[in-house]
Coordinates of C-alpha atoms in Angstrom, one line a residue:
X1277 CA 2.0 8.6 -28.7
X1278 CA 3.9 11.8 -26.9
X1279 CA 5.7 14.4 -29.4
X1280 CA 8.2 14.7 -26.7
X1281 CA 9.8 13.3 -23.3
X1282 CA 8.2 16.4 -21.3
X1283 CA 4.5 14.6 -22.8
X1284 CA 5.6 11.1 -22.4
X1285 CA 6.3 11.6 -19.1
X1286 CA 3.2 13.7 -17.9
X1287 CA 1.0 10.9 -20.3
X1288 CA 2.1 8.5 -17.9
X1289 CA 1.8 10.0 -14.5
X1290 CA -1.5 11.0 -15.1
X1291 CA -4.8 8.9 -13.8
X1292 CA -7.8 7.6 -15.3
X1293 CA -10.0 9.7 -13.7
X1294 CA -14.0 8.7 -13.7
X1295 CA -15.1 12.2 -13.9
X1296 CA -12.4 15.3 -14.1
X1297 CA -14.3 18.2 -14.0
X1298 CA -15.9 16.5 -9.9
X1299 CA -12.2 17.3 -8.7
X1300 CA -11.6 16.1 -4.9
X1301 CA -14.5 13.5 -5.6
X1302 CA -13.5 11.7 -9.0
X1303 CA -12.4 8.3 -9.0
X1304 CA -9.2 6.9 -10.1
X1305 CA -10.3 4.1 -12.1
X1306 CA -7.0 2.3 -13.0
X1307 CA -5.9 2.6 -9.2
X1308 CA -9.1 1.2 -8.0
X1309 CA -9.6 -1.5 -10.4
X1310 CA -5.8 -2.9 -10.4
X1311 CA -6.2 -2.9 -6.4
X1312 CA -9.4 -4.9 -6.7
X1313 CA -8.2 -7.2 -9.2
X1314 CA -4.8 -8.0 -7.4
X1315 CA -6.7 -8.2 -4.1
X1316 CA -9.2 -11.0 -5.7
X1317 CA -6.0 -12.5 -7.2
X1318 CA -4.8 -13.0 -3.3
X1319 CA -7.5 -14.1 -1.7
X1320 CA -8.0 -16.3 -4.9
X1321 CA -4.8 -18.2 -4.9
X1322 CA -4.5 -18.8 -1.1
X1323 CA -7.9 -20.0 -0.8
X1324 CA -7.2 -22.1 -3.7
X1325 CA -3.9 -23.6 -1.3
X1326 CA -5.7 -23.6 1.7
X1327 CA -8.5 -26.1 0.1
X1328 CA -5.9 -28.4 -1.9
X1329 CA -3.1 -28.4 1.2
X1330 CA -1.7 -31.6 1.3
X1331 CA 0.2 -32.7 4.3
X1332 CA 2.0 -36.0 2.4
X1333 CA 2.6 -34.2 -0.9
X1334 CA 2.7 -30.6 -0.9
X1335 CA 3.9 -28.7 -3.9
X1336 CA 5.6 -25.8 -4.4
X1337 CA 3.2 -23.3 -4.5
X1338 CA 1.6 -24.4 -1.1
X1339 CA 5.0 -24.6 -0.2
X1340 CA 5.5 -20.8 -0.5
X1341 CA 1.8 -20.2 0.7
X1342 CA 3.2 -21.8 4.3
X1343 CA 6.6 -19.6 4.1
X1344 CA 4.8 -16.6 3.5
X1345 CA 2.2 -17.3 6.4
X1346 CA 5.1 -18.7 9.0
X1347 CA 7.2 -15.3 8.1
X1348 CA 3.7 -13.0 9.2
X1349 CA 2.9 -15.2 12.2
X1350 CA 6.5 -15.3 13.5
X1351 CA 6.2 -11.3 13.5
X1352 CA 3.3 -10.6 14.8
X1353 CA 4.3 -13.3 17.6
X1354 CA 6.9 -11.2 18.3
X1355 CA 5.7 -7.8 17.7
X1356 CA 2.2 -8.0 18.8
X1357 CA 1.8 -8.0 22.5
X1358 CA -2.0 -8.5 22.8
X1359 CA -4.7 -11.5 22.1
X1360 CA -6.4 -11.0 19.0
X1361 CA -7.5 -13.5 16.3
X1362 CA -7.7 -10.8 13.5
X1363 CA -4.4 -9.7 13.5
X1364 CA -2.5 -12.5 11.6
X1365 CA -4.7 -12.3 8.8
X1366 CA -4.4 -8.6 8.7
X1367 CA -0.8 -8.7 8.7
X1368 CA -1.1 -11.3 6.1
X1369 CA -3.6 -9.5 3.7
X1370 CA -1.6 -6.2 4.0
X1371 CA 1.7 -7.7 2.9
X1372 CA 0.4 -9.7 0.0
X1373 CA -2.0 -7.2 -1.4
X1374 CA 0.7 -4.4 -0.9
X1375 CA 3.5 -6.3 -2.7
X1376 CA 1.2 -7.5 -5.2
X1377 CA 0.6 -3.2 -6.0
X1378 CA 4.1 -2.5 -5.6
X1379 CA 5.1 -5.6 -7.9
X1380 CA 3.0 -4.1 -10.9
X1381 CA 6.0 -1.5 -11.2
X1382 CA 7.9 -3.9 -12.5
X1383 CA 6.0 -4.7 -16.0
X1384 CA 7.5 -2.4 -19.0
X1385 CA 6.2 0.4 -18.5
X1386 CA 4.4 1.0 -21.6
X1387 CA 3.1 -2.1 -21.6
X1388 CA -0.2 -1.9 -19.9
X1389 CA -1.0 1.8 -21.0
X1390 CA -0.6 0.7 -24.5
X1391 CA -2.8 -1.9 -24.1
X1392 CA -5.7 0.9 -23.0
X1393 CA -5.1 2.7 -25.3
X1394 CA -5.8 0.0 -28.0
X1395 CA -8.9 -0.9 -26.5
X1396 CA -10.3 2.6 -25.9
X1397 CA -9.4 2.7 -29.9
X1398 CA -10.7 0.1 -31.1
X1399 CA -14.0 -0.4 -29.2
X1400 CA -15.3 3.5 -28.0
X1401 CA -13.0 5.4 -31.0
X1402 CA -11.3 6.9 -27.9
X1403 CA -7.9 8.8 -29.6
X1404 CA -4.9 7.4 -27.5
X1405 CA -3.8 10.3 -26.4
X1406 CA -6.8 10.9 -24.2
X1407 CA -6.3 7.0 -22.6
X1408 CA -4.1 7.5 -19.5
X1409 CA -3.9 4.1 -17.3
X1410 CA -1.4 3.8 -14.6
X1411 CA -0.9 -0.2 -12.9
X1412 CA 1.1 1.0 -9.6
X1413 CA -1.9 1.6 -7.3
X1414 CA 0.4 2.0 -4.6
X1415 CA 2.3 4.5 -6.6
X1416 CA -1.0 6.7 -5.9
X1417 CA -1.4 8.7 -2.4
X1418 CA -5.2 8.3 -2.6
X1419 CA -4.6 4.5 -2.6
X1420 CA -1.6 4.7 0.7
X1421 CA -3.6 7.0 2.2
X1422 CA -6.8 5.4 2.2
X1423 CA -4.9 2.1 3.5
X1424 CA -3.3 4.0 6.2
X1425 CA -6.7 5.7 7.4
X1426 CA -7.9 1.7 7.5
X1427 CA -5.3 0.9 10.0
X1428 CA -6.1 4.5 12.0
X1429 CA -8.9 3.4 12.1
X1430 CA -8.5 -0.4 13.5
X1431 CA -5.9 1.4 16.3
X1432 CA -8.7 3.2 17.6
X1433 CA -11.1 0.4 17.5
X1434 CA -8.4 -1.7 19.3
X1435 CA -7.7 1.0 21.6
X1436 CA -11.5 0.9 22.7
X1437 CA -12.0 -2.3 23.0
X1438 CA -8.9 -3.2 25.2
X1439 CA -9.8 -0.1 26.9
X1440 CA -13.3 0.8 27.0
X1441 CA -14.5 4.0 25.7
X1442 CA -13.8 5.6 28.9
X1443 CA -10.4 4.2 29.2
X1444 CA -9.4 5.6 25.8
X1445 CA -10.9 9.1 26.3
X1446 CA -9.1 9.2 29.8
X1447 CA -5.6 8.0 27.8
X1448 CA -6.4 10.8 25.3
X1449 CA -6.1 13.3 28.5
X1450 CA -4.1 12.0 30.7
X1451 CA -1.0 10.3 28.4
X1452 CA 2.1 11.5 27.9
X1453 CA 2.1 13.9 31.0
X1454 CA 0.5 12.3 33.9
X1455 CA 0.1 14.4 37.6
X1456 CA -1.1 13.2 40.7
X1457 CA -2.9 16.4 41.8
X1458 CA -6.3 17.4 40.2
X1459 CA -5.4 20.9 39.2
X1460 CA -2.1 19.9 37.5
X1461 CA -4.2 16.8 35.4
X1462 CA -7.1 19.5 34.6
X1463 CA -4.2 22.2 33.4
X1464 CA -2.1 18.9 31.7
X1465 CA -5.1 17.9 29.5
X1466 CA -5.6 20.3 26.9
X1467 CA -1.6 19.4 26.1
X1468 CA -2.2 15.9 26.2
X1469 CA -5.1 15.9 23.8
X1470 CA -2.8 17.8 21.2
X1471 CA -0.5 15.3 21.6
X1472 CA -2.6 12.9 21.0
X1473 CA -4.2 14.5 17.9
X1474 CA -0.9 14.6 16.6
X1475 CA 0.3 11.1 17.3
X1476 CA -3.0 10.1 16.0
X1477 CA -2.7 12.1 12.6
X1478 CA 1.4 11.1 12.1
X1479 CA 0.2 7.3 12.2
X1480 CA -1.8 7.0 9.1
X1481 CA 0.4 9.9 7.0
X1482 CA 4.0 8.0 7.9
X1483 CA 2.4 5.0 6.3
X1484 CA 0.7 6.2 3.4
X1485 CA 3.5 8.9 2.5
X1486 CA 6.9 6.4 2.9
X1487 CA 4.9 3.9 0.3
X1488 CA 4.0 6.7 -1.8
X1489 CA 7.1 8.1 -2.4
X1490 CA 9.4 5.0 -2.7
X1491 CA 7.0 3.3 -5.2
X1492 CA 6.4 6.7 -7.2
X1493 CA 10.1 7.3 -7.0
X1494 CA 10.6 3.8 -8.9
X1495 CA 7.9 4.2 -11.4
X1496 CA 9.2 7.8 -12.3
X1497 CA 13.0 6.5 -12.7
X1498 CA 11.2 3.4 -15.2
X1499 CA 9.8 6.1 -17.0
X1500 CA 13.0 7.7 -17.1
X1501 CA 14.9 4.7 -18.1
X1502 CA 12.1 4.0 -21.2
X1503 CA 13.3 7.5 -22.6
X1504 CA 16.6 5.8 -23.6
X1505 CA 17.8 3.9 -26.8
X1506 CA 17.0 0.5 -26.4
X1507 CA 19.7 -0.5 -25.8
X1508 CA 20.8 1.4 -22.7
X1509 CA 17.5 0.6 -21.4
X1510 CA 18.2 -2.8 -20.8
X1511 CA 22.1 -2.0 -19.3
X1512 CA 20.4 0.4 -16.8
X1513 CA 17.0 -0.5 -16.7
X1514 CA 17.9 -5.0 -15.6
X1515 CA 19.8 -3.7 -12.6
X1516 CA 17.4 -1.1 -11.4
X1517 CA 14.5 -4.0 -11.5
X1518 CA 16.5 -6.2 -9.9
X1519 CA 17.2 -3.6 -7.0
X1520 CA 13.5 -2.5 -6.9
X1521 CA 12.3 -5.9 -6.1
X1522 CA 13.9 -5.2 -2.9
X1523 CA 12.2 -1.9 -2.4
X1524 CA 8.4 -3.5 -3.3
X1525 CA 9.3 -6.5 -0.7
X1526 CA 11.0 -4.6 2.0
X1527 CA 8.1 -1.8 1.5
X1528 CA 5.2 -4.1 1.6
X1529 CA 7.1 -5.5 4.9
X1530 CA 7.6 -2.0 6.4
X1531 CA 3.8 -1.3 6.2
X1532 CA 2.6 -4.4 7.7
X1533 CA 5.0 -4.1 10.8
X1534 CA 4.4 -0.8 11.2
X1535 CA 0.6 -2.0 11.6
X1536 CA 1.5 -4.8 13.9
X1537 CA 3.4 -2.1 16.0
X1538 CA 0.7 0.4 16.1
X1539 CA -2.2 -1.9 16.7
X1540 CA 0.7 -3.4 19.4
X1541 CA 0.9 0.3 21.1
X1542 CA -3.1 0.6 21.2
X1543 CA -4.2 -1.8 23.2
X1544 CA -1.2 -1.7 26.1
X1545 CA -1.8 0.6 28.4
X1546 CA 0.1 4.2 28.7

């Protein structure tokens, strides 16, 4: 429905907002409800495996269930230095649910908002340029970022509770520079606690920030491609997919290492 590339683009970039005039506090609808959706679509189909597992028969899905879950297990083996029960399936739900966003770049792109805009037409009389639905959630910095401030806030959980409360405020003064005499660890401290701030604060914007700009990198070079005669879409537009399944899958593994590391670092001591 744009009049130009300039519109076509900015129409699908832009959210579906709940409320645009609350700013900061408005919801993006699309992001939120394609996150739920896919996350219920997860936990859907593995529970589904775990209750029909056969050991004489299996098929293929729970065939790929078990390579999936071997692959996270393996690495957090590996990776993840302390005892925890919650960490597998932490690992596990962070890979799946974040390929499963990153995977939704690779419908047409005109595909879904179309769609919206058909039904915002034909059941509220909404005109279809006003309908704006985007289907990468994690193509949206509110969604990484809120993600990422979940895992900041598991490290400092773990951190206490390997630690203690006191352990972890005396690491927050203490680590990186340590020194043996009183006056040195007093003076030490106030440096220490920046550093720690800062580590801290890197943690969760690393994250959320390298799968923001990978994924909205991708959708903005499909939006690009769409521009193009039809035909040149497909010569250009095949290979890219093909490419950006990588990206999604190495992404979505990226984020759930990182995690494993992080949450690795918290609980060994410093």
């Amino acid at each position: 429905m744009a009049s130009n590339a300039t519109d076509y683009i900015k129409h699908h970039l832009t959210f579906w907002n709940s409320d645009p005039s609350a700013g900061f506090w408005s919801l993006h609808v699309d992001t939120f409800s394609i996150s739920l959706v896919l996350g219920f679509l997860f936990a859907g189909v593995f529970a589904m495996v775990a209750r029909r597992a056969s050991i004489e028969a299996p098929g293929r899905l729970q065939l790929f269930v078990e390579m999936i879950v071997e692959m996270v297990q393996t690495q957090v083996r590996e990776v993840f230095h302390g005892k925890s029960k919650m960490i597998a399936p932490l690992a596990l739900t962070i890979f799946c649910w974040v390929f499963l966003m990153n995977f939704m770049d690779l419908f047409p792109v005109d595909l879904f908002p179309m769609i919206a805009q058909w039904i915002g037409y034909a059941f509220f009389g909404m005109e279809p340029h006003h309908v704006y639905f985007r289907v990468v959630p994690s193509a949206d910095v509110n969604a990484t970022f809120a993600m990422s401030l979940s895992v900041l806030i598991l490290i400092v959980g773990f951190s206490i509770k390997a630690k203690g409360l006191g352990g972890w405020g005396k690491e927050l003064l203490t680590a990186p520079f340590h020194s043996s005499n009183p006056i040195g660890a007093i003076i030490l401290a106030p440096l220490n606690f920046a550093f720690q701030l800062v580590e801290l604060a890197a943690k969760p914007i690393s994250l959320s920030l390298r799968l923001f700009g990978n994924l909205y990198a991708g959708e903005l070079i499909f939006i690009l491609i769409a521009l193009l005669p039809w035909g040149l879409q497909w010569v250009l537009g095949a290979p890219w997919a093909i490419f950006h399944i990588l990206i999604i899958t190495l992404q979505a593994f990226v984020f759930m290492m990182l995690t494993i590391v992080y949450l690795s670092l918290a609980v060994e001591a410093h």
